[in-house]
C-alpha positions as a LaTeX table, in Angstrom:
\begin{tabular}{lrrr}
\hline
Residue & $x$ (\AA) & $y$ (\AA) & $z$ (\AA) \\
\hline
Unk1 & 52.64 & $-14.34$ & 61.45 \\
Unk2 & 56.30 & $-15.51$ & 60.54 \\
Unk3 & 58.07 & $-14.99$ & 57.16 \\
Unk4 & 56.89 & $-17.95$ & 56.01 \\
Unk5 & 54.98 & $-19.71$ & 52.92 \\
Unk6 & 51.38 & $-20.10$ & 52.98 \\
Unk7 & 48.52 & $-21.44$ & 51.01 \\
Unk8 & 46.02 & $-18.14$ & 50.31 \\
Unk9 & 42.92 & $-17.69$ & 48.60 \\
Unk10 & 43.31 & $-14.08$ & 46.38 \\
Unk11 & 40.43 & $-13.52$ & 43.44 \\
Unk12 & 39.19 & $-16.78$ & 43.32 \\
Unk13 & 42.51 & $-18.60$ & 42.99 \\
Unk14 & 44.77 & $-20.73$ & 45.64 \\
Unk15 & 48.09 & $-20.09$ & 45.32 \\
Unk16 & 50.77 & $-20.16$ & 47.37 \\
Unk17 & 52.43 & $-17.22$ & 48.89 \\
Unk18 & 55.25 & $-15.81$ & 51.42 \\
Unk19 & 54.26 & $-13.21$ & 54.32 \\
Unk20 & 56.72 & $-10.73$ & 55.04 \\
Unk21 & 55.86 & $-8.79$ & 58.11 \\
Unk22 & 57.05 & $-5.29$ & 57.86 \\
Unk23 & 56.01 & $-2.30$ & 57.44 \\
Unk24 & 54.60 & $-1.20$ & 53.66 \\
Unk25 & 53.24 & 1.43 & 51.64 \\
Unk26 & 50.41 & 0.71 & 50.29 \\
Unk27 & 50.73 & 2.90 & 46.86 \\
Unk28 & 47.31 & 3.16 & 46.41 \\
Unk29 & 45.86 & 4.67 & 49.74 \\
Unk30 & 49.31 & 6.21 & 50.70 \\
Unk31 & 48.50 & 4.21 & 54.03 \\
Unk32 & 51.39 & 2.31 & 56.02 \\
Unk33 & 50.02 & $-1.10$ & 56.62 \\
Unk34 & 52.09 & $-4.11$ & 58.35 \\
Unk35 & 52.68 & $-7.15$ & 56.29 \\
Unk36 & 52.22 & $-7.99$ & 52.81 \\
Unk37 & 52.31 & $-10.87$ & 50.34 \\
Unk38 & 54.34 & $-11.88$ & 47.33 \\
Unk39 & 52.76 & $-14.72$ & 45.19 \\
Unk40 & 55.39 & $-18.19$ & 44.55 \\
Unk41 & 53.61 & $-17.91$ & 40.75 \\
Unk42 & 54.49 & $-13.79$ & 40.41 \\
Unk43 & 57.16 & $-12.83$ & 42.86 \\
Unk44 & 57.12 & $-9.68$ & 40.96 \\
Unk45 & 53.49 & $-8.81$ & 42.45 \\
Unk46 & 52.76 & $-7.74$ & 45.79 \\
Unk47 & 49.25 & $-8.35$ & 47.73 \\
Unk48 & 48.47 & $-7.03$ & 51.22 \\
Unk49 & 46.18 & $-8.27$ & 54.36 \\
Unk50 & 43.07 & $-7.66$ & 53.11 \\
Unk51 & 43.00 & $-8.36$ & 49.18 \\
Unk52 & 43.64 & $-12.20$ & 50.37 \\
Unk53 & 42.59 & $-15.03$ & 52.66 \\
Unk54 & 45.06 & $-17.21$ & 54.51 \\
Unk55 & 43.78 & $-20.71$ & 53.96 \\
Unk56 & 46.23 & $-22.78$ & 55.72 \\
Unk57 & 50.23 & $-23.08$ & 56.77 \\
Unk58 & 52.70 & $-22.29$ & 57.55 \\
Unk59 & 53.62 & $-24.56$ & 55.19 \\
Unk60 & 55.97 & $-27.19$ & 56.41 \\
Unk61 & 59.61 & $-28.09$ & 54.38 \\
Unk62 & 59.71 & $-31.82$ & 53.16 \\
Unk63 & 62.49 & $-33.89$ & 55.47 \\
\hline
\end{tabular}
């Protein structure tokens, strides 16, 4: 997946969010895991792979 925005299904809500693919920490497990998400809504908040659902995109930038 590019660094891109996307439109992604987290918790019940759709939101849009961009992918950055590298390389994390996830704080909680300690684990490295590639790619995470930051929410357009809450920049400030970071989500990874599997606490969302990628519903469609990437988005395209109006002309």
């Amino acid at each position: 997946m590019a660094s891109k925005y996307y439109w992604i299904e987290h918790k019940g809500s759709k939101e849009i969010a961009m992918f950055l693919p590298e390389v994390v920490e996830d704080l909680t497990t300690g684990e490295s895991v590639f790619g995470m998400w930051r929410l357009t809504s809450n920049p400030d908040e970071v989500l990874f792979i599997n606490e969302i659902q990628v519903l469609s995109g990437p988005l395209i930038p109006p002309n």
